Amino acid sequence: MRIDPPKPEKDPFEDLSPLQKKTRKAAIVFAFIGVFVWAVKILFL
């Protein structure tokens, strides 16, 4: 009995329009900046 290697899952975001991709990227960047600012505020204020 042969065991096939697991197939990589299809990227659910590859079929988005260019505007949706840009919006998603902006949202991720915005979230990282928000978390960073929050952490700095907690640590230093």
PDB file of C-alpha atoms in Angstrom:
ATOM      1  CA  MET A   1       0.000   0.000   0.000  1.00  0.00           C
ATOM      2  CA  ARG A   2       1.472   3.315  -1.118  1.00  0.00           C
ATOM      3  CA  ILE A   3       1.112   6.488   0.925  1.00  0.00           C
ATOM      4  CA  ASP A   4       0.866   9.593  -1.242  1.00  0.00           C
ATOM      5  CA  PRO A   5       2.513  12.755   0.067  1.00  0.00           C
ATOM      6  CA  PRO A   6      -0.062  15.309   1.203  1.00  0.00           C
ATOM      7  CA  LYS A   7      -1.004  17.720  -1.552  1.00  0.00           C
ATOM      8  CA  PRO A   8      -0.394  21.379  -0.722  1.00  0.00           C
ATOM      9  CA  GLU A   9      -3.711  23.113  -0.232  1.00  0.00           C
ATOM     10  CA  LYS A  10      -4.796  25.572  -2.873  1.00  0.00           C
ATOM     11  CA  ASP A  11      -4.155  29.169  -1.815  1.00  0.00           C
ATOM     12  CA  PRO A  12      -7.623  30.603  -1.132  1.00  0.00           C
ATOM     13  CA  PHE A  13      -6.371  34.129  -1.881  1.00  0.00           C
ATOM     14  CA  GLU A  14      -4.868  33.575  -5.339  1.00  0.00           C
ATOM     15  CA  ASP A  15      -8.162  34.097  -7.187  1.00  0.00           C
ATOM     16  CA  LEU A  16      -8.872  37.528  -5.669  1.00  0.00           C
ATOM     17  CA  SER A  17      -8.908  40.651  -7.809  1.00  0.00           C
ATOM     18  CA  PRO A  18      -5.833  42.932  -7.660  1.00  0.00           C
ATOM     19  CA  LEU A  19      -7.757  45.481  -5.562  1.00  0.00           C
ATOM     20  CA  GLN A  20      -8.747  42.789  -3.058  1.00  0.00           C
ATOM     21  CA  LYS A  21      -5.117  41.613  -2.850  1.00  0.00           C
ATOM     22  CA  LYS A  22      -3.940  45.173  -2.156  1.00  0.00           C
ATOM     23  CA  THR A  23      -6.688  45.666   0.427  1.00  0.00           C
ATOM     24  CA  ARG A  24      -5.765  42.405   2.156  1.00  0.00           C
ATOM     25  CA  LYS A  25      -2.068  43.343   2.213  1.00  0.00           C
ATOM     26  CA  ALA A  26      -2.912  46.790   3.611  1.00  0.00           C
ATOM     27  CA  ALA A  27      -5.102  45.219   6.303  1.00  0.00           C
ATOM     28  CA  ILE A  28      -2.293  42.845   7.350  1.00  0.00           C
ATOM     29  CA  VAL A  29       0.245  45.709   7.493  1.00  0.00           C
ATOM     30  CA  PHE A  30      -2.231  47.872   9.432  1.00  0.00           C
ATOM     31  CA  ALA A  31      -2.821  45.035  11.926  1.00  0.00           C
ATOM     32  CA  PHE A  32       0.936  44.545  12.484  1.00  0.00           C
ATOM     33  CA  ILE A  33       1.431  48.279  13.036  1.00  0.00           C
ATOM     34  CA  GLY A  34      -1.518  48.347  15.434  1.00  0.00           C
ATOM     35  CA  VAL A  35      -0.159  45.447  17.486  1.00  0.00           C
ATOM     36  CA  PHE A  36       3.318  47.020  17.507  1.00  0.00           C
ATOM     37  CA  VAL A  37       1.974  50.389  18.716  1.00  0.00           C
ATOM     38  CA  TRP A  38      -0.132  48.643  21.355  1.00  0.00           C
ATOM     39  CA  ALA A  39       2.897  46.676  22.639  1.00  0.00           C
ATOM     40  CA  VAL A  40       5.074  49.811  22.794  1.00  0.00           C
ATOM     41  CA  LYS A  41       2.302  51.652  24.647  1.00  0.00           C
ATOM     42  CA  ILE A  42       1.989  48.823  27.198  1.00  0.00           C
ATOM     43  CA  LEU A  43       5.756  48.517  27.699  1.00  0.00           C
ATOM     44  CA  PHE A  44       6.852  52.150  27.808  1.00  0.00           C
ATOM     45  CA  LEU A  45       3.881  54.184  29.024  1.00  0.00           C
TER      46      LEU A  45
END
